[in-house]
Amino acid sequence: MSTEAPPAAEQRSGRAGTWAALRPLVLRLHFYAGLLIAPFLLVAAGTGLLYVFTPQLEQLVYDRELHVPASPRTASVDDQLAAAQAAHPGASLMSIRPAPTPTDTTQVIFHAPDLPESFQRTVFVDPHTTEVRGILETYGSSQALPLRAWIDNLHRGLHLGDFGRLYSELAASWLWVVVLGGLLLWFRRRRTSRKRLVVPEPGATGRKRLLSWHGAIGTCIALGLLFLSATGLTWSNYAGANVTQLREVLAWETPTVSTDVVPPEHQGHHGHHGHTAHTGGDVGPERVLRAAEAQGVTGPVELTPPTSGGSYVVQQVQRHWPTQQDSVAVDAASGQVTATLRFADWPVMAKLARWGVDAHMGLLFGLVNQLVLAALVVALLTTVVLGYRMWWRRRPAGAFGAPVARGVWRQVPLRVLLPLGAVTLVVAFFLPLLGVSLAAFLVLDTALGRWRSARS
């Protein structure tokens, strides 16, 4: 039996034959996904565009709560905490964010069981005079103020709770499929110059002009859209839970500094990171903050008190580049640092997750990050509108659309169809909404086919 490789021309012919059989399937999937998922993408992109510049809006709208005149005198964090507790008596302390600059307020954050999950109540204190500048509801680990929190929840779930979050998960689940399918169709299209992959064809008219712009813009923003899809899924209900479990299995979780307290008989065996025994009492947040600063944990930080004795945690909260997320544990009784965790020691995947989330929110590179996100979203909106315009021009009068003929999957070679089906099942398992909606597409496709058959 001959072991010679088939001629190059025969190999190219085989690949061309495989693509000829696969193309109608990809085209049909791209058609239905683009037509039926695009409304969710439009809503996600539109609300995301609203969110991009909310940090600047916060600074304007909540100027009194966030800013104070500079002064050479600064009250102790203990006194600032006492002023906040007097303004909000009986509330359980959650954390403290001392003023990072002389013109910022200190944020004292309290648990708020009367508010929805992830919401807390924050008292804003002048660090120089201990005057309370205001009390506001805040949201999430980024301490979003009411305006940004409202837009954030609009983008995340349309203010419809967990049910509303299905829309954004559906959009993120399908975005990468639409992008990769579109790229495959666009790159396999015959053209006179590779330049036309990213530059619209001049002089084109009608549907050809729409397709030229749709494909060129889509190609230019493809990587950005894949990034938004991947990072968006980490916040979703069902796919996000799977991502969390996968990170746990692969030890990719975000590490936290240890707050354990070691009994006296075990002291002296842990070096610099050893833990001292807790003997009762509390040195207060001022001494804790100074101990953290001595370890280089400076800048914007959040100080979390121990729940019952034990250690305070002081963590940096700067999320723009270069990221500062170092943290230390400080024994509440002695004021001694008992453990240190540097951002440089985080696992690589934990760092990538941190950077990915912050870039998705427009925080990582400041204004540049925001402008890039805004341009990406506008380009996505333009691509979706062009896609709808192409469909509208092409569809027959009185018909829903003009997709490729049904049953095209039967033409795909078995050696391609079986691995493709296996990959689809795995992806559908990790992205449940993608699997459910894909099944819905198949049902819709079958119903439309029978309806057309009945009409003819």
CSV table of C-alpha atoms in Angstrom, one decimal:
chain,number,residue,atom,x,y,z
A,1,MET,CA,0.0,0.0,0.0
A,2,SER,CA,1.4,3.4,-0.9
A,3,THR,CA,2.3,5.8,1.9
A,4,GLU,CA,3.0,8.8,-0.3
A,5,ALA,CA,1.2,12.0,0.6
A,6,PRO,CA,-1.5,13.1,-1.9
A,7,PRO,CA,-0.4,15.8,-4.3
A,8,ALA,CA,-0.8,19.4,-3.1
A,9,ALA,CA,-3.4,20.1,-5.7
A,10,GLU,CA,-5.4,17.1,-4.4
A,11,GLN,CA,-5.1,18.3,-0.8
A,12,ARG,CA,-6.3,21.8,-1.8
A,13,SER,CA,-9.1,20.2,-3.7
A,14,GLY,CA,-10.1,18.3,-0.6
A,15,ARG,CA,-10.0,21.3,1.6
A,16,ALA,CA,-12.0,23.3,-1.0
A,17,GLY,CA,-14.6,20.5,-1.1
A,18,THR,CA,-14.8,20.4,2.7
A,19,TRP,CA,-15.3,24.2,2.8
A,20,ALA,CA,-17.9,24.0,0.0
A,21,ALA,CA,-19.9,21.6,2.1
A,22,LEU,CA,-19.3,23.5,5.4
A,23,ARG,CA,-19.9,27.0,4.1
A,24,PRO,CA,-23.7,26.8,3.8
A,25,LEU,CA,-23.9,25.5,7.4
A,26,VAL,CA,-21.7,28.4,8.7
A,27,LEU,CA,-23.7,30.9,6.6
A,28,ARG,CA,-27.0,29.6,7.9
A,29,LEU,CA,-25.8,29.8,11.5
A,30,HIS,CA,-24.4,33.3,11.0
A,31,PHE,CA,-27.7,34.3,9.4
A,32,TYR,CA,-29.9,33.1,12.2
A,33,ALA,CA,-27.5,34.3,15.0
A,34,GLY,CA,-27.1,37.7,13.4
A,35,LEU,CA,-30.8,38.1,12.9
A,36,LEU,CA,-32.1,36.9,16.2
A,37,ILE,CA,-29.3,37.6,18.6
A,38,ALA,CA,-28.4,41.0,17.2
A,39,PRO,CA,-31.3,42.8,19.2
A,40,PHE,CA,-29.6,41.6,22.4
A,41,LEU,CA,-26.3,42.8,21.1
A,42,LEU,CA,-27.7,46.2,20.3
A,43,VAL,CA,-29.1,46.5,23.8
A,44,ALA,CA,-25.9,45.3,25.5
A,45,ALA,CA,-23.8,47.6,23.3
A,46,GLY,CA,-26.0,50.6,23.8
A,47,THR,CA,-26.2,50.3,27.6
A,48,GLY,CA,-22.4,49.5,27.7
A,49,LEU,CA,-21.8,52.8,25.8
A,50,LEU,CA,-23.8,54.6,28.5
A,51,TYR,CA,-21.6,53.0,31.2
A,52,VAL,CA,-18.2,53.8,29.7
A,53,PHE,CA,-17.9,57.4,30.9
A,54,THR,CA,-19.8,57.1,34.2
A,55,PRO,CA,-16.6,57.5,36.3
A,56,GLN,CA,-16.3,61.1,35.0
A,57,LEU,CA,-20.1,61.7,35.5
A,58,GLU,CA,-19.8,60.5,39.1
A,59,GLN,CA,-17.1,63.1,39.8
A,60,LEU,CA,-19.4,65.8,38.6
A,61,VAL,CA,-22.7,64.7,40.0
A,62,TYR,CA,-21.4,63.7,43.5
A,63,ASP,CA,-18.8,66.4,43.9
A,64,ARG,CA,-19.9,67.3,47.4
A,65,GLU,CA,-19.7,63.7,48.6
A,66,LEU,CA,-16.4,62.9,46.9
A,67,HIS,CA,-14.3,66.1,47.2
A,68,VAL,CA,-13.2,68.5,50.0
A,69,PRO,CA,-10.9,71.5,50.2
A,70,ALA,CA,-7.3,70.6,50.9
A,71,SER,CA,-6.0,71.2,54.4
A,72,PRO,CA,-2.7,70.6,56.2
A,73,ARG,CA,-4.5,69.0,59.1
A,74,THR,CA,-5.8,65.4,58.9
A,75,ALA,CA,-7.9,63.7,61.6
A,76,SER,CA,-7.1,60.2,62.6
A,77,VAL,CA,-9.0,57.4,60.8
A,78,ASP,CA,-10.4,56.4,64.2
A,79,ASP,CA,-12.0,59.9,64.6
A,80,GLN,CA,-13.3,59.7,61.0
A,81,LEU,CA,-14.9,56.3,61.7
A,82,ALA,CA,-16.5,57.6,64.9
A,83,ALA,CA,-18.1,60.5,63.0
A,84,ALA,CA,-19.5,58.1,60.3
A,85,GLN,CA,-20.9,55.8,63.0
A,86,ALA,CA,-22.5,58.8,64.7
A,87,ALA,CA,-24.2,59.7,61.4
A,88,HIS,CA,-25.3,56.2,60.8
A,89,PRO,CA,-25.9,54.7,64.3
A,90,GLY,CA,-26.5,51.0,64.7
A,91,ALA,CA,-25.1,50.0,61.4
A,92,SER,CA,-22.6,47.2,61.0
A,93,LEU,CA,-19.2,48.3,59.7
A,94,MET,CA,-18.1,46.6,56.4
A,95,SER,CA,-14.9,48.5,55.5
A,96,ILE,CA,-13.1,51.8,55.3
A,97,ARG,CA,-11.5,53.5,52.3
A,98,PRO,CA,-9.3,56.3,53.7
A,99,ALA,CA,-9.0,59.5,51.6
A,100,PRO,CA,-6.3,58.7,49.0
A,101,THR,CA,-5.5,62.5,48.5
A,102,PRO,CA,-6.0,65.6,50.5
A,103,THR,CA,-9.0,66.6,48.3
A,104,ASP,CA,-10.9,63.3,48.6
A,105,THR,CA,-13.3,62.2,51.3
A,106,THR,CA,-12.9,59.0,53.4
A,107,GLN,CA,-15.6,56.4,52.5
A,108,VAL,CA,-16.9,54.4,55.5
A,109,ILE,CA,-18.9,51.5,54.2
A,110,PHE,CA,-21.7,49.8,56.2
A,111,HIS,CA,-23.6,46.6,55.6
A,112,ALA,CA,-27.2,47.4,54.4
A,113,PRO,CA,-29.4,44.3,54.8
A,114,ASP,CA,-32.4,46.3,53.7
A,115,LEU,CA,-30.9,46.8,50.2
A,116,PRO,CA,-30.5,44.3,47.4
A,117,GLU,CA,-27.5,42.0,47.3
A,118,SER,CA,-24.1,43.7,46.6
A,119,PHE,CA,-25.4,47.1,47.7
A,120,GLN,CA,-24.1,48.8,50.8
A,121,ARG,CA,-24.5,52.2,52.5
A,122,THR,CA,-21.5,54.6,52.5
A,123,VAL,CA,-20.9,57.6,54.7
A,124,PHE,CA,-18.5,60.2,53.2
A,125,VAL,CA,-16.4,62.0,55.7
A,126,ASP,CA,-14.1,65.0,55.4
A,127,PRO,CA,-10.7,63.7,56.5
A,128,HIS,CA,-9.6,67.1,57.8
A,129,THR,CA,-12.7,68.1,59.8
A,130,THR,CA,-14.6,64.8,60.2
A,131,GLU,CA,-17.6,66.5,58.8
A,132,VAL,CA,-20.1,64.1,57.2
A,133,ARG,CA,-20.5,65.2,53.6
A,134,GLY,CA,-23.3,62.8,52.7
A,135,ILE,CA,-24.7,59.2,52.9
A,136,LEU,CA,-25.3,57.3,49.6
A,137,GLU,CA,-26.1,53.8,48.5
A,138,THR,CA,-23.1,52.2,46.7
A,139,TYR,CA,-22.7,49.1,44.7
A,140,GLY,CA,-20.2,46.3,44.2
A,141,SER,CA,-16.5,46.2,44.9
A,142,SER,CA,-15.9,49.3,42.7
A,143,GLN,CA,-18.0,51.4,45.1
A,144,ALA,CA,-20.3,52.6,42.3
A,145,LEU,CA,-22.4,55.5,43.3
A,146,PRO,CA,-26.2,55.6,42.5
A,147,LEU,CA,-25.9,56.9,38.9
A,148,ARG,CA,-23.2,54.4,37.9
A,149,ALA,CA,-24.9,51.6,39.8
A,150,TRP,CA,-28.2,52.3,38.0
A,151,ILE,CA,-26.5,52.2,34.5
A,152,ASP,CA,-24.4,49.2,35.5
A,153,ASN,CA,-27.5,47.2,36.4
A,154,LEU,CA,-29.3,48.4,33.3
A,155,HIS,CA,-26.4,47.0,31.2
A,156,ARG,CA,-26.2,43.8,33.3
A,157,GLY,CA,-29.8,42.9,33.5
A,158,LEU,CA,-32.2,45.7,32.5
A,159,HIS,CA,-33.2,46.1,36.2
A,160,LEU,CA,-35.1,42.8,35.9
A,161,GLY,CA,-33.1,40.8,38.4
A,162,ASP,CA,-31.7,37.4,37.6
A,163,PHE,CA,-34.2,37.0,34.7
A,164,GLY,CA,-32.9,40.2,33.1
A,165,ARG,CA,-29.4,39.0,33.3
A,166,LEU,CA,-30.3,36.2,30.8
A,167,TYR,CA,-30.2,38.8,28.0
A,168,SER,CA,-26.6,39.9,28.6
A,169,GLU,CA,-25.5,36.3,29.0
A,170,LEU,CA,-27.2,35.3,25.7
A,171,ALA,CA,-25.5,38.2,24.0
A,172,ALA,CA,-22.0,37.3,25.4
A,173,SER,CA,-22.6,33.6,24.6
A,174,TRP,CA,-23.3,34.2,20.9
A,175,LEU,CA,-21.0,37.2,20.2
A,176,TRP,CA,-17.9,35.0,19.7
A,177,VAL,CA,-19.9,32.6,17.5
A,178,VAL,CA,-21.1,35.4,15.3
A,179,VAL,CA,-17.6,36.9,15.1
A,180,LEU,CA,-15.8,33.7,14.3
A,181,GLY,CA,-18.4,32.6,11.8
A,182,GLY,CA,-18.3,36.0,10.1
A,183,LEU,CA,-14.5,36.0,9.9
A,184,LEU,CA,-14.6,32.5,8.3
A,185,LEU,CA,-17.1,33.6,5.7
A,186,TRP,CA,-15.3,36.9,5.0
A,187,PHE,CA,-11.7,35.4,4.8
A,188,ARG,CA,-12.9,32.6,2.5
A,189,ARG,CA,-14.6,35.0,0.1
A,190,ARG,CA,-12.9,35.6,-3.3
A,191,ARG,CA,-11.4,39.0,-3.7
A,192,THR,CA,-8.8,40.7,-5.9
A,193,SER,CA,-6.7,42.1,-3.0
A,194,ARG,CA,-6.1,41.2,0.6
A,195,LYS,CA,-6.4,44.8,1.4
A,196,ARG,CA,-10.2,44.5,1.0
A,197,LEU,CA,-10.3,42.4,4.1
A,198,VAL,CA,-10.0,45.5,6.2
A,199,VAL,CA,-10.7,48.3,3.8
A,200,PRO,CA,-14.1,48.7,2.2
A,201,GLU,CA,-14.2,48.3,-1.6
A,202,PRO,CA,-14.4,51.8,-3.2
A,203,GLY,CA,-17.0,52.3,-5.9
A,204,ALA,CA,-19.2,49.3,-4.7
A,205,THR,CA,-22.9,49.9,-4.7
A,206,GLY,CA,-26.1,48.4,-3.3
A,207,ARG,CA,-25.8,45.2,-1.2
A,208,LYS,CA,-22.1,44.7,-2.3
A,209,ARG,CA,-21.2,48.0,-0.7
A,210,LEU,CA,-23.0,47.1,2.5
A,211,LEU,CA,-21.3,43.8,2.7
A,212,SER,CA,-17.9,45.4,2.0
A,213,TRP,CA,-18.3,47.8,5.0
A,214,HIS,CA,-19.9,45.1,7.2
A,215,GLY,CA,-17.0,42.7,6.6
A,216,ALA,CA,-14.2,45.2,6.8
A,217,ILE,CA,-15.4,46.8,10.1
A,218,GLY,CA,-16.2,43.4,11.6
A,219,THR,CA,-12.6,42.2,10.8
A,220,CYS,CA,-11.0,45.3,12.3
A,221,ILE,CA,-12.9,44.9,15.6
A,222,ALA,CA,-13.0,41.1,15.8
A,223,LEU,CA,-10.4,40.7,18.6
A,224,GLY,CA,-12.0,43.4,20.7
A,225,LEU,CA,-15.4,41.7,20.4
A,226,LEU,CA,-13.9,38.3,21.3
A,227,PHE,CA,-12.4,40.0,24.4
A,228,LEU,CA,-15.8,41.5,25.4
A,229,SER,CA,-17.5,38.2,24.9
A,230,ALA,CA,-15.0,36.3,27.1
A,231,THR,CA,-14.9,38.8,29.9
A,232,GLY,CA,-18.6,39.4,29.8
A,233,LEU,CA,-19.3,35.7,30.3
A,234,THR,CA,-17.3,35.8,33.6
A,235,TRP,CA,-20.2,37.9,35.1
A,236,SER,CA,-23.0,35.8,33.8
A,237,ASN,CA,-25.2,33.5,35.9
A,238,TYR,CA,-24.8,30.1,34.3
A,239,ALA,CA,-21.7,30.3,32.2
A,240,GLY,CA,-20.1,32.5,34.9
A,241,ALA,CA,-20.7,29.7,37.5
A,242,ASN,CA,-18.9,27.2,35.1
A,243,VAL,CA,-16.0,29.6,34.7
A,244,THR,CA,-15.7,29.9,38.5
A,245,GLN,CA,-15.7,26.1,38.9
A,246,LEU,CA,-13.1,25.7,36.1
A,247,ARG,CA,-10.8,28.3,37.8
A,248,GLU,CA,-11.2,26.4,41.1
A,249,VAL,CA,-10.2,23.1,39.5
A,250,LEU,CA,-7.2,24.7,37.7
A,251,ALA,CA,-6.2,26.7,40.8
A,252,TRP,CA,-6.7,30.0,39.0
A,253,GLU,CA,-8.7,31.7,41.7
A,254,THR,CA,-7.9,35.1,43.0
A,255,PRO,CA,-5.8,34.6,46.1
A,256,THR,CA,-6.5,36.2,49.4
A,257,VAL,CA,-4.2,37.1,52.3
A,258,SER,CA,-4.4,34.7,55.3
A,259,THR,CA,-6.0,36.1,58.4
A,260,ASP,CA,-5.4,33.1,60.6
A,261,VAL,CA,-4.0,33.6,64.1
A,262,VAL,CA,-1.4,31.1,65.3
A,263,PRO,CA,-1.4,30.0,68.9
A,264,PRO,CA,1.7,31.1,71.0
A,265,GLU,CA,3.2,27.6,71.0
A,266,HIS,CA,3.5,27.7,67.2
A,267,GLN,CA,5.0,31.1,66.9
A,268,GLY,CA,8.5,31.6,65.6
A,269,HIS,CA,8.2,28.9,62.8
A,270,HIS,CA,6.8,31.1,60.1
A,271,GLY,CA,9.4,33.7,59.4
A,272,HIS,CA,8.3,37.1,58.1
A,273,HIS,CA,4.8,35.8,57.3
A,274,GLY,CA,4.2,34.1,60.6
A,275,HIS,CA,1.0,34.9,62.6
A,276,THR,CA,0.9,36.2,66.1
A,277,ALA,CA,-1.6,35.0,68.7
A,278,HIS,CA,-4.6,37.2,69.2
A,279,THR,CA,-4.8,38.3,72.9
A,280,GLY,CA,-7.9,40.5,72.8
A,281,GLY,CA,-8.5,44.2,72.3
A,282,ASP,CA,-8.3,46.3,69.1
A,283,VAL,CA,-5.7,48.8,68.3
A,284,GLY,CA,-8.0,50.6,65.9
A,285,PRO,CA,-7.9,51.4,62.1
A,286,GLU,CA,-5.4,54.2,62.4
A,287,ARG,CA,-2.6,52.0,63.8
A,288,VAL,CA,-3.6,49.2,61.3
A,289,LEU,CA,-3.3,51.6,58.4
A,290,ARG,CA,0.2,52.8,59.5
A,291,ALA,CA,1.4,49.2,59.9
A,292,ALA,CA,0.2,48.5,56.3
A,293,GLU,CA,1.9,51.6,55.0
A,294,ALA,CA,5.1,50.5,56.6
A,295,GLN,CA,4.9,47.3,54.4
A,296,GLY,CA,4.4,49.4,51.2
A,297,VAL,CA,0.6,49.0,51.0
A,298,THR,CA,-0.2,52.6,50.2
A,299,GLY,CA,-2.3,54.7,47.8
A,300,PRO,CA,-6.0,53.9,47.6
A,301,VAL,CA,-6.7,51.1,50.0
A,302,GLU,CA,-9.6,49.4,51.7
A,303,LEU,CA,-9.4,48.4,55.3
A,304,THR,CA,-11.7,45.5,56.4
A,305,PRO,CA,-12.1,44.9,60.1
A,306,PRO,CA,-12.1,41.4,61.6
A,307,THR,CA,-15.5,39.8,62.0
A,308,SER,CA,-14.7,38.5,65.5
A,309,GLY,CA,-11.2,39.3,66.8
A,310,GLY,CA,-8.4,38.1,64.5
A,311,SER,CA,-6.9,40.3,61.9
A,312,TYR,CA,-7.7,43.4,59.8
A,313,VAL,CA,-7.1,43.2,56.1
A,314,VAL,CA,-5.7,46.2,54.2
A,315,GLN,CA,-5.8,45.8,50.4
A,316,GLN,CA,-4.8,48.2,47.7
A,317,VAL,CA,-7.8,49.0,45.4
A,318,GLN,CA,-6.1,50.8,42.5
A,319,ARG,CA,-7.3,49.0,39.3
A,320,HIS,CA,-5.8,51.2,36.6
A,321,TRP,CA,-2.3,50.4,35.2
A,322,PRO,CA,0.0,49.6,36.9
A,323,THR,CA,-2.4,47.5,38.9
A,324,GLN,CA,-1.9,47.8,42.7
A,325,GLN,CA,-3.6,44.9,44.6
A,326,ASP,CA,-1.1,44.1,47.4
A,327,SER,CA,-2.7,43.2,50.7
A,328,VAL,CA,-1.6,42.6,54.3
A,329,ALA,CA,-3.2,41.1,57.4
A,330,VAL,CA,-2.7,43.1,60.6
A,331,ASP,CA,-3.4,41.6,64.1
A,332,ALA,CA,-6.2,43.6,65.7
A,333,ALA,CA,-4.7,43.2,69.2
A,334,SER,CA,-1.0,44.0,68.6
A,335,GLY,CA,-1.1,46.0,65.4
A,336,GLN,CA,1.5,43.7,63.9
A,337,VAL,CA,1.5,42.6,60.2
A,338,THR,CA,0.9,38.9,60.3
A,339,ALA,CA,0.8,38.1,56.5
A,340,THR,CA,1.6,39.8,53.2
A,341,LEU,CA,0.3,39.0,49.7
A,342,ARG,CA,1.8,40.8,46.8
A,343,PHE,CA,0.1,41.2,43.4
A,344,ALA,CA,3.3,40.1,41.8
A,345,ASP,CA,2.8,36.7,43.5
A,346,TRP,CA,-0.7,36.1,42.1
A,347,PRO,CA,-1.0,33.2,39.6
A,348,VAL,CA,-0.8,34.4,36.0
A,349,MET,CA,-4.4,33.5,35.2
A,350,ALA,CA,-5.7,35.4,38.3
A,351,LYS,CA,-3.8,38.5,37.0
A,352,LEU,CA,-5.2,38.1,33.6
A,353,ALA,CA,-8.7,37.8,35.0
A,354,ARG,CA,-8.2,41.0,37.1
A,355,TRP,CA,-6.9,42.9,34.0
A,356,GLY,CA,-9.6,41.5,31.8
A,357,VAL,CA,-12.4,42.6,34.0
A,358,ASP,CA,-10.9,46.1,34.6
A,359,ALA,CA,-10.3,46.6,30.8
A,360,HIS,CA,-13.9,45.5,30.1
A,361,MET,CA,-15.1,48.2,32.6
A,362,GLY,CA,-12.8,50.9,31.1
A,363,LEU,CA,-10.7,51.2,34.2
A,364,LEU,CA,-7.4,49.6,33.3
A,365,PHE,CA,-5.9,52.3,31.1
A,366,GLY,CA,-8.1,55.2,32.1
A,367,LEU,CA,-9.4,57.6,29.4
A,368,VAL,CA,-7.6,55.7,26.6
A,369,ASN,CA,-9.4,52.5,27.7
A,370,GLN,CA,-12.7,54.3,27.7
A,371,LEU,CA,-12.2,55.8,24.2
A,372,VAL,CA,-11.2,52.4,22.8
A,373,LEU,CA,-14.3,50.8,24.3
A,374,ALA,CA,-16.5,53.6,23.0
A,375,ALA,CA,-15.1,53.2,19.5
A,376,LEU,CA,-15.4,49.4,19.6
A,377,VAL,CA,-19.1,49.7,20.7
A,378,VAL,CA,-19.9,52.2,18.0
A,379,ALA,CA,-18.3,50.0,15.4
A,380,LEU,CA,-20.3,47.0,16.7
A,381,LEU,CA,-23.5,49.0,16.5
A,382,THR,CA,-22.7,50.0,12.9
A,383,THR,CA,-21.9,46.4,11.9
A,384,VAL,CA,-25.2,45.1,13.3
A,385,VAL,CA,-27.2,47.8,11.5
A,386,LEU,CA,-25.4,47.1,8.2
A,387,GLY,CA,-26.2,43.4,8.7
A,388,TYR,CA,-29.8,44.1,9.1
A,389,ARG,CA,-29.8,46.4,6.1
A,390,MET,CA,-28.3,43.6,4.0
A,391,TRP,CA,-30.9,41.2,5.1
A,392,TRP,CA,-33.7,43.7,4.4
A,393,ARG,CA,-32.5,44.3,0.9
A,394,ARG,CA,-32.0,40.6,0.1
A,395,ARG,CA,-35.1,39.2,1.5
A,396,PRO,CA,-37.9,38.3,-0.9
A,397,ALA,CA,-41.1,40.3,-0.7
A,398,GLY,CA,-43.3,39.1,2.1
A,399,ALA,CA,-40.8,36.6,3.4
A,400,PHE,CA,-38.9,36.3,6.7
A,401,GLY,CA,-35.5,36.0,5.0
A,402,ALA,CA,-33.4,34.2,2.4
A,403,PRO,CA,-31.1,31.8,4.3
A,404,VAL,CA,-29.3,28.9,2.6
A,405,ALA,CA,-31.4,25.9,1.8
A,406,ARG,CA,-32.3,23.6,4.7
A,407,GLY,CA,-30.6,20.3,5.3
A,408,VAL,CA,-27.2,21.6,4.4
A,409,TRP,CA,-25.6,19.7,7.4
A,410,ARG,CA,-26.1,16.4,5.5
A,411,GLN,CA,-23.6,17.6,2.9
A,412,VAL,CA,-20.8,18.1,5.5
A,413,PRO,CA,-18.3,15.1,5.4
A,414,LEU,CA,-18.6,12.8,8.4
A,415,ARG,CA,-15.0,13.3,9.4
A,416,VAL,CA,-15.8,17.0,9.9
A,417,LEU,CA,-19.4,16.7,11.1
A,418,LEU,CA,-18.6,14.3,14.1
A,419,PRO,CA,-15.8,16.5,15.7
A,420,LEU,CA,-17.9,19.6,15.0
A,421,GLY,CA,-20.9,18.0,16.8
A,422,ALA,CA,-18.7,16.9,19.7
A,423,VAL,CA,-17.3,20.4,20.1
A,424,THR,CA,-20.8,21.9,19.9
A,425,LEU,CA,-22.0,19.6,22.8
A,426,VAL,CA,-19.0,20.6,25.0
A,427,VAL,CA,-19.5,24.3,24.3
A,428,ALA,CA,-23.2,24.0,25.0
A,429,PHE,CA,-22.5,22.3,28.3
A,430,PHE,CA,-20.2,25.2,29.5
A,431,LEU,CA,-22.5,27.9,27.9
A,432,PRO,CA,-26.0,26.6,28.7
A,433,LEU,CA,-27.8,29.6,27.1
A,434,LEU,CA,-25.9,29.0,23.9
A,435,GLY,CA,-27.0,25.4,23.8
A,436,VAL,CA,-30.7,26.2,24.6
A,437,SER,CA,-30.9,29.0,22.1
A,438,LEU,CA,-29.2,26.8,19.4
A,439,ALA,CA,-31.8,24.1,20.0
A,440,ALA,CA,-34.5,26.9,19.6
A,441,PHE,CA,-32.9,27.9,16.3
A,442,LEU,CA,-33.2,24.3,15.1
A,443,VAL,CA,-36.8,24.2,16.1
A,444,LEU,CA,-37.5,27.5,14.4
A,445,ASP,CA,-35.6,26.4,11.3
A,446,THR,CA,-37.7,23.2,11.1
A,447,ALA,CA,-41.0,25.1,11.6
A,448,LEU,CA,-40.1,27.6,8.9
A,449,GLY,CA,-39.2,24.8,6.5
A,450,ARG,CA,-42.5,23.0,7.1
A,451,TRP,CA,-44.4,26.3,6.7
A,452,ARG,CA,-42.7,27.0,3.4
A,453,SER,CA,-43.4,23.4,2.2
A,454,ALA,CA,-47.0,23.8,3.1
A,455,ARG,CA,-47.3,27.1,1.2
A,456,SER,CA,-45.7,25.6,-1.9
